[in-house]
PDB file of C-alpha atoms in Angstrom:
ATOM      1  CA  UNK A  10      17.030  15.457 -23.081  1.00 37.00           C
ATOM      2  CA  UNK A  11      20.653  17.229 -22.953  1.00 35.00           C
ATOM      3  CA  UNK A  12      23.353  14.805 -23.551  1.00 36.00           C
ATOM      4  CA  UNK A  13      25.906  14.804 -20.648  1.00 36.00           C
ATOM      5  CA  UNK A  14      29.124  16.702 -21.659  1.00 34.00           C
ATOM      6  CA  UNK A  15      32.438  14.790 -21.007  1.00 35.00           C
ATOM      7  CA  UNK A  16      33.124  16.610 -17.930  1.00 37.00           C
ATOM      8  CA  UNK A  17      29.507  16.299 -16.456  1.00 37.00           C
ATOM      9  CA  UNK A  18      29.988  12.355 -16.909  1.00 42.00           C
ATOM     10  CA  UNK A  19      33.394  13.038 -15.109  1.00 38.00           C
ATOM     11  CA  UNK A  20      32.116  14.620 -12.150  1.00 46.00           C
ATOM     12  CA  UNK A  21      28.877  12.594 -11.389  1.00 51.00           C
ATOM     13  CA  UNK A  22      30.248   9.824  -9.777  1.00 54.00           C
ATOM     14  CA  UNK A  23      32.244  12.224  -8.102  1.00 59.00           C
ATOM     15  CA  UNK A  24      28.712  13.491  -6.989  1.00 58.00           C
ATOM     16  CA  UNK A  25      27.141  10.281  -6.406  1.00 49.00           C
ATOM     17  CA  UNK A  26      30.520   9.823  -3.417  1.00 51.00           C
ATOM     18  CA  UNK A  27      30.257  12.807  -1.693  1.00 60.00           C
ATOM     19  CA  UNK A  28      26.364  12.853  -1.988  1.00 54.00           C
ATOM     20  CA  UNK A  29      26.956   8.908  -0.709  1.00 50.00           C
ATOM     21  CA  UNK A  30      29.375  10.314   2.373  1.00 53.00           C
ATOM     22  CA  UNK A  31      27.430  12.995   3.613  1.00 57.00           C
ATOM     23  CA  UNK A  32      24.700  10.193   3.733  1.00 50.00           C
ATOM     24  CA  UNK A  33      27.032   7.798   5.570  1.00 51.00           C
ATOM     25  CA  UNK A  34      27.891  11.151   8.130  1.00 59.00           C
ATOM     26  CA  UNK A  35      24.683  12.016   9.132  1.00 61.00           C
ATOM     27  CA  UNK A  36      24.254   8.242  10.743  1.00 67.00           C
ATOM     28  CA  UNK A  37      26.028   8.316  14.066  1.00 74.00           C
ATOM     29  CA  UNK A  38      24.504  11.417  14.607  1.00 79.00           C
ATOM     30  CA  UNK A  39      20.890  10.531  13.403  1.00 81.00           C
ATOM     31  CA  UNK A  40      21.196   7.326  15.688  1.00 83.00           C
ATOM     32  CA  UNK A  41      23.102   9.105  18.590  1.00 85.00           C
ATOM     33  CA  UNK A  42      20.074  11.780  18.952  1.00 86.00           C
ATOM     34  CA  UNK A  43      17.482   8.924  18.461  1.00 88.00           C
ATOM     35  CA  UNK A  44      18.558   7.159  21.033  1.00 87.00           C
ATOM     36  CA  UNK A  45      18.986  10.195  23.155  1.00 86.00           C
ATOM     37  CA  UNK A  46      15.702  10.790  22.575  1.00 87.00           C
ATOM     38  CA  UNK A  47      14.607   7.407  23.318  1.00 86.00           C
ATOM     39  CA  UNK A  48      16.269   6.818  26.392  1.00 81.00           C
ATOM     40  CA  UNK A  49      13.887  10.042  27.873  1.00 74.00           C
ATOM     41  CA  UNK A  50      11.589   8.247  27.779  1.00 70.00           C
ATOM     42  CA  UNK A  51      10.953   5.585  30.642  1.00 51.00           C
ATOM     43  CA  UNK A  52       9.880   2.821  29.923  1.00 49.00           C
ATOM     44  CA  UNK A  53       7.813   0.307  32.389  1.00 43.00           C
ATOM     45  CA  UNK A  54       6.475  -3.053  31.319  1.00 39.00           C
ATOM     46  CA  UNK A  55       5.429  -3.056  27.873  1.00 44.00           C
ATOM     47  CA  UNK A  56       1.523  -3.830  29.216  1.00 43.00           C
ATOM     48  CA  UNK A  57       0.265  -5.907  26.001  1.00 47.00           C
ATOM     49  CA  UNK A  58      -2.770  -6.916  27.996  1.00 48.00           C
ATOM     50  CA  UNK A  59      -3.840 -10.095  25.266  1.00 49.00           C
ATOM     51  CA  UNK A  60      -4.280 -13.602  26.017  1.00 48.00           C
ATOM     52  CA  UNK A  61      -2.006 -15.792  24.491  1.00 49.00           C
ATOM     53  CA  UNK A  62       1.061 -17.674  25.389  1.00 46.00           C
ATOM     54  CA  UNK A  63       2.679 -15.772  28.027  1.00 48.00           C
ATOM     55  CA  UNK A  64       3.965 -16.926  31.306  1.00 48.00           C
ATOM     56  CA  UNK A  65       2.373 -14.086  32.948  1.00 51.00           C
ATOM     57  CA  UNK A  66      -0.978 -14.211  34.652  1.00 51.00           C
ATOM     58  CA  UNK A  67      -3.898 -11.508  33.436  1.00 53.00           C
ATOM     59  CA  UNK A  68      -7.145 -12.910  34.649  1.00 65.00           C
ATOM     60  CA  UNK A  69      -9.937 -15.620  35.056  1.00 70.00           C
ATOM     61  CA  UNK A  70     -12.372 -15.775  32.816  1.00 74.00           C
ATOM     62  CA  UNK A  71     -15.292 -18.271  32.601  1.00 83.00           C
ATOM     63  CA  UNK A  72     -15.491 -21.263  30.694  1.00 78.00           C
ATOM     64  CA  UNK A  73     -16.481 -21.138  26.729  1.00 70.00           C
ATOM     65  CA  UNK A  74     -17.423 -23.751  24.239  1.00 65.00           C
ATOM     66  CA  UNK A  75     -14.693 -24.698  22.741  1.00 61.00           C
ATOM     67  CA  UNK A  76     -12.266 -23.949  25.480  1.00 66.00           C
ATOM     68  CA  UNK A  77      -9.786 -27.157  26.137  1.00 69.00           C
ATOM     69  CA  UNK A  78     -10.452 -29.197  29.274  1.00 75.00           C
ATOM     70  CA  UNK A  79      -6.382 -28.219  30.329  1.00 73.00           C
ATOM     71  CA  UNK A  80      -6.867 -24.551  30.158  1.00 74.00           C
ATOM     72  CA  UNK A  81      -9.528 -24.738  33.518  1.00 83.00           C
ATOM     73  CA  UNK A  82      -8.209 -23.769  36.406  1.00 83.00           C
ATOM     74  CA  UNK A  83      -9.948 -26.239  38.729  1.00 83.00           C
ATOM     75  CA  UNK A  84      -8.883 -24.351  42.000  1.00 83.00           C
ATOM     76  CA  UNK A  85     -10.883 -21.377  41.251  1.00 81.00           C
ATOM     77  CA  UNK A  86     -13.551 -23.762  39.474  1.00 83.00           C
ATOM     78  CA  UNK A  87     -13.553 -25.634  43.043  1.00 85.00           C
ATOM     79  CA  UNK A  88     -15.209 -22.250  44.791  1.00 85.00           C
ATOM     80  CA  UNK A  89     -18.451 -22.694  42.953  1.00 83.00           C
ATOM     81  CA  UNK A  90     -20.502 -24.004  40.198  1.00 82.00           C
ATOM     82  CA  UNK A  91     -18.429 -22.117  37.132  1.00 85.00           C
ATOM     83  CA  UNK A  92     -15.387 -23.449  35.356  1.00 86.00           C
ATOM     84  CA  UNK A  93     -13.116 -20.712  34.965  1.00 82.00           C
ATOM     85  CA  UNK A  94      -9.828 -20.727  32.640  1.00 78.00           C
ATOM     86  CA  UNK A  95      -6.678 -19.062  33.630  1.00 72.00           C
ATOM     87  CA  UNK A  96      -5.566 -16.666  30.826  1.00 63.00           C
ATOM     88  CA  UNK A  97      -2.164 -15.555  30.197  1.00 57.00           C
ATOM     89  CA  UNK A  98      -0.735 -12.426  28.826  1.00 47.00           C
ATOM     90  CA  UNK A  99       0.325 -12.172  25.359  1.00 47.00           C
ATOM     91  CA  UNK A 100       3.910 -12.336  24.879  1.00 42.00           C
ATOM     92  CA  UNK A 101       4.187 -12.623  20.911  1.00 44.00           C
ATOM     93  CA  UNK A 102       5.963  -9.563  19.821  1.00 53.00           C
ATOM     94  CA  UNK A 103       4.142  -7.294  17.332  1.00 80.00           C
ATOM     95  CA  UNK A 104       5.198  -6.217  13.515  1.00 90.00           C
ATOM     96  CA  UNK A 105       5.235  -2.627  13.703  1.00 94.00           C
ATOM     97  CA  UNK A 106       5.614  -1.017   9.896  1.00 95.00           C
ATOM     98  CA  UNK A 107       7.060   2.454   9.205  1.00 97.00           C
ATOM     99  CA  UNK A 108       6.485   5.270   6.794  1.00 96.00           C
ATOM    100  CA  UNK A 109       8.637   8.082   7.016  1.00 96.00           C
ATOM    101  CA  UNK A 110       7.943  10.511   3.853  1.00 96.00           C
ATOM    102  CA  UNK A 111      11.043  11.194   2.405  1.00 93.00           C
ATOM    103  CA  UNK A 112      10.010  13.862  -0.364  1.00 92.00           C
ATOM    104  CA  UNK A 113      11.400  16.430  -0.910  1.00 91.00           C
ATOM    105  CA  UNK A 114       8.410  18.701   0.847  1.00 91.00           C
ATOM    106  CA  UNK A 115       9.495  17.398   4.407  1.00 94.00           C
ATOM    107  CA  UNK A 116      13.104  19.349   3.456  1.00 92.00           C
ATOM    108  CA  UNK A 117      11.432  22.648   4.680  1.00 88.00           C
ATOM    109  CA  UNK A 118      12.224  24.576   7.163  1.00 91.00           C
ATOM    110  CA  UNK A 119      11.134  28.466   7.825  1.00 86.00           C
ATOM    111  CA  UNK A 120      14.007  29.634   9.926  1.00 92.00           C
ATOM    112  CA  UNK A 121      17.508  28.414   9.847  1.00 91.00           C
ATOM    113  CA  UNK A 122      16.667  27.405  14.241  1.00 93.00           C
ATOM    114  CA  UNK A 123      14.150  25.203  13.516  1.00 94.00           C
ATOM    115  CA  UNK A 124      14.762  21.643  12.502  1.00 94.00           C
ATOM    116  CA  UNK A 125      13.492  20.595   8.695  1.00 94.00           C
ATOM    117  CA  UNK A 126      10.657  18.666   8.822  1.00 95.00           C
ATOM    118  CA  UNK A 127      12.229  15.334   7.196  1.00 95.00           C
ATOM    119  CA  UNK A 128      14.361  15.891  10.118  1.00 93.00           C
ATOM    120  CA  UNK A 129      11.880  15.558  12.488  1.00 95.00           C
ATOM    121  CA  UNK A 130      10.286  12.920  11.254  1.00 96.00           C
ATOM    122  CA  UNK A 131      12.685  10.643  11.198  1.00 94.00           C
ATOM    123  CA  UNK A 132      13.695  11.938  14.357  1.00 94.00           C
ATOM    124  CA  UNK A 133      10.708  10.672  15.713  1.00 95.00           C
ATOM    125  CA  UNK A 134      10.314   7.493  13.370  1.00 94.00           C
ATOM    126  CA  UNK A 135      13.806   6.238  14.177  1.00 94.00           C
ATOM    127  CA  UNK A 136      13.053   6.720  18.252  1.00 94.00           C
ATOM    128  CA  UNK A 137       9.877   5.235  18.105  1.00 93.00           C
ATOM    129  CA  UNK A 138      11.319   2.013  16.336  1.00 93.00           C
ATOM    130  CA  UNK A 139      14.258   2.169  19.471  1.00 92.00           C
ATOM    131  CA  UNK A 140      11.359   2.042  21.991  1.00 91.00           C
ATOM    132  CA  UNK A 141       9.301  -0.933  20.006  1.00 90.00           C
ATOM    133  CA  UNK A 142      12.864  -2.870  19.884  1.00 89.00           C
ATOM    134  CA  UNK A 143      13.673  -2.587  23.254  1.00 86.00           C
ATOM    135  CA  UNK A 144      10.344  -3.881  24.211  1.00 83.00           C
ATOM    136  CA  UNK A 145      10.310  -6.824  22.276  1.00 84.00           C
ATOM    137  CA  UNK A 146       8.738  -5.902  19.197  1.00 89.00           C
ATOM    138  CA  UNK A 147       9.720  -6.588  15.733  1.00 91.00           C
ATOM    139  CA  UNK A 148      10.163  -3.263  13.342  1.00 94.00           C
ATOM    140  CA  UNK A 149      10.433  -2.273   9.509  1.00 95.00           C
ATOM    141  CA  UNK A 150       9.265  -0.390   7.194  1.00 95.00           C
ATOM    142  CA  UNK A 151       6.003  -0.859   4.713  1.00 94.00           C
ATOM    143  CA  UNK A 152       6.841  -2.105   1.573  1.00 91.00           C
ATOM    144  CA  UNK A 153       9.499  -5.145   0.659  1.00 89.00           C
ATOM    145  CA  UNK A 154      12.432  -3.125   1.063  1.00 90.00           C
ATOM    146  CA  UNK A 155      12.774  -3.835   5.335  1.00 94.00           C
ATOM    147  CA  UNK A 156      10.872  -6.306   6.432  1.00 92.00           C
ATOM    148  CA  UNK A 157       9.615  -6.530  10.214  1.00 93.00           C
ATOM    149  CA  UNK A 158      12.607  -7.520  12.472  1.00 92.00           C
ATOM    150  CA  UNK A 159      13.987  -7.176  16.050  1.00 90.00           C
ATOM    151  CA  UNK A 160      17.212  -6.621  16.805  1.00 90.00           C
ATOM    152  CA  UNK A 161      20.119  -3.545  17.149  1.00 89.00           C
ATOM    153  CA  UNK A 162      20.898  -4.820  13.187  1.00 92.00           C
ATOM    154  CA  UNK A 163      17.357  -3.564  12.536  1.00 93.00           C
ATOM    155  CA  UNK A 164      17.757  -0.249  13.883  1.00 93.00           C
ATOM    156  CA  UNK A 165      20.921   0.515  12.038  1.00 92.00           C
ATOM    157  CA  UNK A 166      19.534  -0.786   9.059  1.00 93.00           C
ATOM    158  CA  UNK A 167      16.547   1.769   9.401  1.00 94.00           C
ATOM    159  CA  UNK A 168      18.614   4.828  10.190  1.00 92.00           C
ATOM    160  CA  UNK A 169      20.276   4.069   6.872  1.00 91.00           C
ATOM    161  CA  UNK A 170      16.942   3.683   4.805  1.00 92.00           C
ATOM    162  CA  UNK A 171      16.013   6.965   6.499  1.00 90.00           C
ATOM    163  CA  UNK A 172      18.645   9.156   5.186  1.00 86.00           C
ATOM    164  CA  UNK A 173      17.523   8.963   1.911  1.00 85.00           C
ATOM    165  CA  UNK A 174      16.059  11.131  -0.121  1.00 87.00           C
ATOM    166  CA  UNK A 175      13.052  11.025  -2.466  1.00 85.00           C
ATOM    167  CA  UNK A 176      13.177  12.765  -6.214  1.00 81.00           C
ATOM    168  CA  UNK A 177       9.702  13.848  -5.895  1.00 86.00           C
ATOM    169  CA  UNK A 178       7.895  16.739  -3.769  1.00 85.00           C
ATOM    170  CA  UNK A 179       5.085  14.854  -2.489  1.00 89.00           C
ATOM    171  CA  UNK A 180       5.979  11.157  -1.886  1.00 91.00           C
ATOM    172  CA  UNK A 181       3.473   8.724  -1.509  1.00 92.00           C
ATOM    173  CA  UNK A 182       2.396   6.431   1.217  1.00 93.00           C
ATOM    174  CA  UNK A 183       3.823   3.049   0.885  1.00 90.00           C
ATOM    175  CA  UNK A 184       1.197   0.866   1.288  1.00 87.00           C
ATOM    176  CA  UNK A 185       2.430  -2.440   0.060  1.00 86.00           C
ATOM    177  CA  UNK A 186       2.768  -5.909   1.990  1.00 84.00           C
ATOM    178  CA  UNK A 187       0.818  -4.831   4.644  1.00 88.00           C
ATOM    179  CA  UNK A 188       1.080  -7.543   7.086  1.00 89.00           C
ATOM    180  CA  UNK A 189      -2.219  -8.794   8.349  1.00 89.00           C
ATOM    181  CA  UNK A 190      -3.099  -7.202  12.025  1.00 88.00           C
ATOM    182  CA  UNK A 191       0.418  -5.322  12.514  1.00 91.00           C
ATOM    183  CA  UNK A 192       0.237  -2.096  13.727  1.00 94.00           C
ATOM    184  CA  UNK A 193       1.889   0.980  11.700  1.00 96.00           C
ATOM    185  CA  UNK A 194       3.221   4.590  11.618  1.00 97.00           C
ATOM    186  CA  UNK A 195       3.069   7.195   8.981  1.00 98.00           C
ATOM    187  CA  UNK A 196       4.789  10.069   9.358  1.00 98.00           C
ATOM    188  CA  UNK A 197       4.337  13.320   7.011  1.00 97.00           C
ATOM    189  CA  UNK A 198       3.149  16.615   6.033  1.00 96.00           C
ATOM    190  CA  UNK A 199       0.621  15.027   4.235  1.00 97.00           C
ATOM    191  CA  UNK A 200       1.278  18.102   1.618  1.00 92.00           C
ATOM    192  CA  UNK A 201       0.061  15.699  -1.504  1.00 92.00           C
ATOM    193  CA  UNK A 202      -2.642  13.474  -2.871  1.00 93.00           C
ATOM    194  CA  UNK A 203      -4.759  12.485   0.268  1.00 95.00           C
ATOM    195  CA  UNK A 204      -6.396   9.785  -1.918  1.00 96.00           C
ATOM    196  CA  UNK A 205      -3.125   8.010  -2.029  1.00 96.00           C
ATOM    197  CA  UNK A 206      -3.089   8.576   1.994  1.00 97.00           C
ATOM    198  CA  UNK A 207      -6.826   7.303   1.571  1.00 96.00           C
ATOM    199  CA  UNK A 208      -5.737   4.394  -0.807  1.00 96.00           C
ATOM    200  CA  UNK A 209      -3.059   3.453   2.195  1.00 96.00           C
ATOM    201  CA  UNK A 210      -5.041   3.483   5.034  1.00 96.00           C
ATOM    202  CA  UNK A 211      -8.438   1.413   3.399  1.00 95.00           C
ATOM    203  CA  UNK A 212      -5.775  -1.281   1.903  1.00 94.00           C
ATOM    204  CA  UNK A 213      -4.464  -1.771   5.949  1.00 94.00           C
ATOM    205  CA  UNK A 214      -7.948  -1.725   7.512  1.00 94.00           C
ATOM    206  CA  UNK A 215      -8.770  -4.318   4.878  1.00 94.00           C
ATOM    207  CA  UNK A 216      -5.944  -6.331   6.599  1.00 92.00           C
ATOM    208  CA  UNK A 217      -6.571  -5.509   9.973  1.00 93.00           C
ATOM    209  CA  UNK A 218      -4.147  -2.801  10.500  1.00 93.00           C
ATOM    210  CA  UNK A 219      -4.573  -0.101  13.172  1.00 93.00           C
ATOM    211  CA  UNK A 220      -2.340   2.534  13.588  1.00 95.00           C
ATOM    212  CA  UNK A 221      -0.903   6.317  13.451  1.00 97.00           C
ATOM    213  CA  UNK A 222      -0.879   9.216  11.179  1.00 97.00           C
ATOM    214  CA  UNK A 223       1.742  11.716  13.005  1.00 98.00           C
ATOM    215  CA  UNK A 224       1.216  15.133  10.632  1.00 98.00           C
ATOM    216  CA  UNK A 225       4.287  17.501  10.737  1.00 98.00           C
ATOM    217  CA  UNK A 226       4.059  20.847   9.829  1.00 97.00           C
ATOM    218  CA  UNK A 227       6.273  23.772  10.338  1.00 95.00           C
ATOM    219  CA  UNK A 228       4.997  27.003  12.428  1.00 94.00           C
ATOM    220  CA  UNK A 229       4.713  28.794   9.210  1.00 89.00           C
ATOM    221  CA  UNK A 230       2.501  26.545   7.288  1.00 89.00           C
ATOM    222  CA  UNK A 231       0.187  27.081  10.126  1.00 91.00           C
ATOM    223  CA  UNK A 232       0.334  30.808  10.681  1.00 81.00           C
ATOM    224  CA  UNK A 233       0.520  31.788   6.690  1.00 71.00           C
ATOM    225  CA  UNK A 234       2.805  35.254   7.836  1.00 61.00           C
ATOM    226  CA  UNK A 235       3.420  36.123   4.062  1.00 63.00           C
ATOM    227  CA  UNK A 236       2.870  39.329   2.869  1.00 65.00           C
ATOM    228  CA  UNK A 237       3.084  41.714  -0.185  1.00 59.00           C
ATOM    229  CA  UNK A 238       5.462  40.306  -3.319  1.00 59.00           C
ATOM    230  CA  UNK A 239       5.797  36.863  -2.297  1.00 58.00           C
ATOM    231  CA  UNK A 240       7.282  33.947  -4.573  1.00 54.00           C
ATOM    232  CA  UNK A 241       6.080  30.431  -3.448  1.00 55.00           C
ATOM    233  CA  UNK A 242       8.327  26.983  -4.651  1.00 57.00           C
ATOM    234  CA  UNK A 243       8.241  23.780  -4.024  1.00 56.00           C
ATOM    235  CA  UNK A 244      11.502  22.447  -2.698  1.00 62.00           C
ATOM    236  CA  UNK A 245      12.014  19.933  -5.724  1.00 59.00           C
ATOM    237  CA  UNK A 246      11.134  23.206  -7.901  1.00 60.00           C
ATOM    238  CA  UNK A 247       8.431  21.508  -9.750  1.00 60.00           C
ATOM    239  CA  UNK A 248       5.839  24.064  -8.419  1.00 64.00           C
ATOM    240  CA  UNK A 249       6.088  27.952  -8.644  1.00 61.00           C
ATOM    241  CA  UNK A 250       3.560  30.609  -7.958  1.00 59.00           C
ATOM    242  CA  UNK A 251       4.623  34.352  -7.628  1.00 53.00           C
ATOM    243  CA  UNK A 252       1.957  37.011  -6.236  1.00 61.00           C
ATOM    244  CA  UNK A 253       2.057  40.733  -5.041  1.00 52.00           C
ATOM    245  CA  UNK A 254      -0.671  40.048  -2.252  1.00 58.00           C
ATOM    246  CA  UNK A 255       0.303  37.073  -0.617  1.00 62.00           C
ATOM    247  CA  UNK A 256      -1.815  38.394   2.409  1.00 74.00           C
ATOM    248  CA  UNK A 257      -4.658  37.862   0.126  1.00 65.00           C
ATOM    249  CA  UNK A 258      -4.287  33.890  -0.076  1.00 67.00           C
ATOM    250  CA  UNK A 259      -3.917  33.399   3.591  1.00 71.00           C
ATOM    251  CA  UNK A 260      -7.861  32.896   4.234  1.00 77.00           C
ATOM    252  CA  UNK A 261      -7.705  30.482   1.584  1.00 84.00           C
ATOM    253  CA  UNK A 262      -4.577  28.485   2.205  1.00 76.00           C
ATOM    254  CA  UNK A 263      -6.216  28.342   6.010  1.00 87.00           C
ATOM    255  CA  UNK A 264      -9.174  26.876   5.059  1.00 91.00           C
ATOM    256  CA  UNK A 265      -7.563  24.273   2.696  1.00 88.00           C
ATOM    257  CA  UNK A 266      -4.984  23.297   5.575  1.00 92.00           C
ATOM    258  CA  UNK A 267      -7.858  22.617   7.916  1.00 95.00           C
ATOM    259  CA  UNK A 268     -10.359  20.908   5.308  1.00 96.00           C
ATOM    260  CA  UNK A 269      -6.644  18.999   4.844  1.00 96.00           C
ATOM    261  CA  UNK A 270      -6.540  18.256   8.731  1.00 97.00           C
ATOM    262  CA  UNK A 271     -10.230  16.884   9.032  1.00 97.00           C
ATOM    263  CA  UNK A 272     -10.243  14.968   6.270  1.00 97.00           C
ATOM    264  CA  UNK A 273      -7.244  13.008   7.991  1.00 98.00           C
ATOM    265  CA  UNK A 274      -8.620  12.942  11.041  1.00 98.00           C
ATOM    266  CA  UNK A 275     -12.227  11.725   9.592  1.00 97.00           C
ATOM    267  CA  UNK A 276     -10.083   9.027   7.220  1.00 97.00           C
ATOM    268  CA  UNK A 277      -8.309   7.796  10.652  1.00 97.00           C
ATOM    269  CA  UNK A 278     -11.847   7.513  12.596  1.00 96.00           C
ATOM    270  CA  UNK A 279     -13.332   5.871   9.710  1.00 96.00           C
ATOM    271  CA  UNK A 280      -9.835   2.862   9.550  1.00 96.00           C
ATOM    272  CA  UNK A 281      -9.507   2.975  12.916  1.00 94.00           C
ATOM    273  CA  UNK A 282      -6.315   4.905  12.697  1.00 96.00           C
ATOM    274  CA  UNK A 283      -5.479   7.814  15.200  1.00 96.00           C
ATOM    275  CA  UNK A 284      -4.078  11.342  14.530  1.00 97.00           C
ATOM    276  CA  UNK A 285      -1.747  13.521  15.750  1.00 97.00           C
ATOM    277  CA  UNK A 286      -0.305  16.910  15.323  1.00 97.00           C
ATOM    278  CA  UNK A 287       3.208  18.215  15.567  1.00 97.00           C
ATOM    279  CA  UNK A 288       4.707  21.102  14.699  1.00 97.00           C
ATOM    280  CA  UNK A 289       8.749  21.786  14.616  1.00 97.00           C
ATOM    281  CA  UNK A 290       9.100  24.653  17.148  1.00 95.00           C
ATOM    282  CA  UNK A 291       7.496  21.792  19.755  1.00 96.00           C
ATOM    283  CA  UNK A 292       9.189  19.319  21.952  1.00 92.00           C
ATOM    284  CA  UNK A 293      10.378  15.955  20.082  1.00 93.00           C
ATOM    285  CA  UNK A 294      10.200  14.427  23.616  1.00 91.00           C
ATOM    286  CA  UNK A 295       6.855  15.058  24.178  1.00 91.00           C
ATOM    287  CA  UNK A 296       5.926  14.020  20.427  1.00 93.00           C
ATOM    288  CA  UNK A 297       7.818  10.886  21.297  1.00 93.00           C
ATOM    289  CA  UNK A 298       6.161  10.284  24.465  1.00 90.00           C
ATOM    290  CA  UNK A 299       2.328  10.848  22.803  1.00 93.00           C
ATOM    291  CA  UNK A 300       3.511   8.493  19.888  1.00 93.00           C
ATOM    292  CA  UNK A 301       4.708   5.535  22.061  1.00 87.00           C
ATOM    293  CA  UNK A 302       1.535   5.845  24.428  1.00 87.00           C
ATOM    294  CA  UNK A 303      -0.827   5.852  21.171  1.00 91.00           C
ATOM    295  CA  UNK A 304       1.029   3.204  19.161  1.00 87.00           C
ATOM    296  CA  UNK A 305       1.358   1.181  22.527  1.00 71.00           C
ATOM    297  CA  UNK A 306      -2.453   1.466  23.809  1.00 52.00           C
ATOM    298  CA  UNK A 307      -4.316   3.507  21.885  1.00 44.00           C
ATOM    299  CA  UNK A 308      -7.168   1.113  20.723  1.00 41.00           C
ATOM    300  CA  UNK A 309      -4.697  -0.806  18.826  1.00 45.00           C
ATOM    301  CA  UNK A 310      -5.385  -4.630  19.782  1.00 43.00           C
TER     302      UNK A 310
END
């Protein structure tokens, strides 16, 4: 390792600040869109059709061993010869957990109009977590870093968690203190290991965690328009590969992005996870809108 020169120790705190206050910067307007994007999105009554210990009414069901005498309804007993109890709709908010990859692979974007895909992400993540707020549910991310919470506080403290960056290209899931029968969102290109994506989503259906892998991809990772003399990097720079045919590799790289796709989409079936596909040139609205509706009913109770 290269010792650091006296001017190189100097500057990096200098660094460390400005990297620190264009950090700070991109808050208000991270939050600003999110809730722009959030507010699009109308919201009726949150529809958590459980039993539990709600004030509002959901159905009659019959009678079950074990059921206590002061949950009957004797009214609609009274009409024949079944006891029927009056359920009530769950009311206890939810945990919802959040991962947002923050490697350095989501920093990609093919055309300076299109947003980068970290941008997207937690875009999306940071708009989803508005909705869940608003309707009563508690938020954070997976891992011991935010735990679960409700609350404006919450949201402010995510937006800040979400502006930073990871070191490595392909950052792993974050599968730790899973909270028993939460519900949870990864968001990523899913670009690395999929046994660490595997690894994640076993450890929460051990626990009784259902949720949502949202895979983001740019247009170009999907079409593969290289051709002729073509040098391809990783954004952290750890990979290079340089070729005079890139043309030649597309067949290839398309059949290992959609062996890549169904494996996540068998690995979601199998944990009883669901999948979904977005790609940067498409609306954030209506990636929004698909996310709320799947985290909010899609087979996740």
């Amino acid at each position: 390792m290269t010792p650091l020169s006296a001017s190189q120790d100097i500057s990096r705190p200098t660094a460390l600040r400005a990297d620190a206050e264009a950090q700070a910067a991109s808050l208000p307007a991270l939050l600003a869109r999110a809730d722009h994007l959030a507010g699009a999105v109308l919201l009726g009554d949150h529809g958590r059709r459980r039993a539990g210990m709600g004030d509002d009414f959901w159905q009659y069901r019959p009678a079950q061993t074990g059921d206590s005498k002061r949950l009957i309804d004797h009214r609609r007993s009274a009409r024949g010869d079944t006891e029927f109890v009056r359920e009530r709709e769950w009311q206890i908010a939810q945990s919802v957990m959040l991962w947002v990859d923050q490697g350095a692979s989501m920093r990609f974007a093919s055309t300076k109009d299109l947003a980068q895909k970290a941008d997207r992400a937690r875009l999306l993540g940071l708009a989803v977590a508005i909705l869940l707020v608003r309707g009563g549910e508690r938020v954070g991310l997976t891992g011991t870093a935010l735990p679960p919470r409700r609350g404006n506080a919450q949201i402010l403290r995510l937006a800040e968690m979400f502006t930073t960056d990871a070191a490595e290209d392909y950052a792993p899931p974050e599968h730790r203190a899973m909270i028993p029968s939460a519900r949870a969102l990864f968001i990523s290109d899913f670009m690395g290991d999929v046994a660490e994506v595997k690894l994640a989503l076993t450890k929460a259906a051990d626990r009784g965690v259902r949720g949502v892998l949202m895979h983001v991809l740019d247009p170009s990772e999907e079409a593969f328009p290289f051709r002729g003399r073509t040098i391809f990097e990783s954004v952290g720079g750890s990979l290079s590969h340089e070729t005079l045919k890139a043309n030649d590799l597309r067949d290839r790289y398309l059949d290992r992005l959609a062996a890549r796709k169904s494996e996540l989409q068998k690995l979601c079936a199998l944990t009883g996870w669901q999948y979904g596909l977005h790609h940067t040139d498409a609306s954030a609205q209506s990636a929004l809108l698909w996310l709320y509706r799947a985290l909010d009913t899609g087979g996740m109770r």
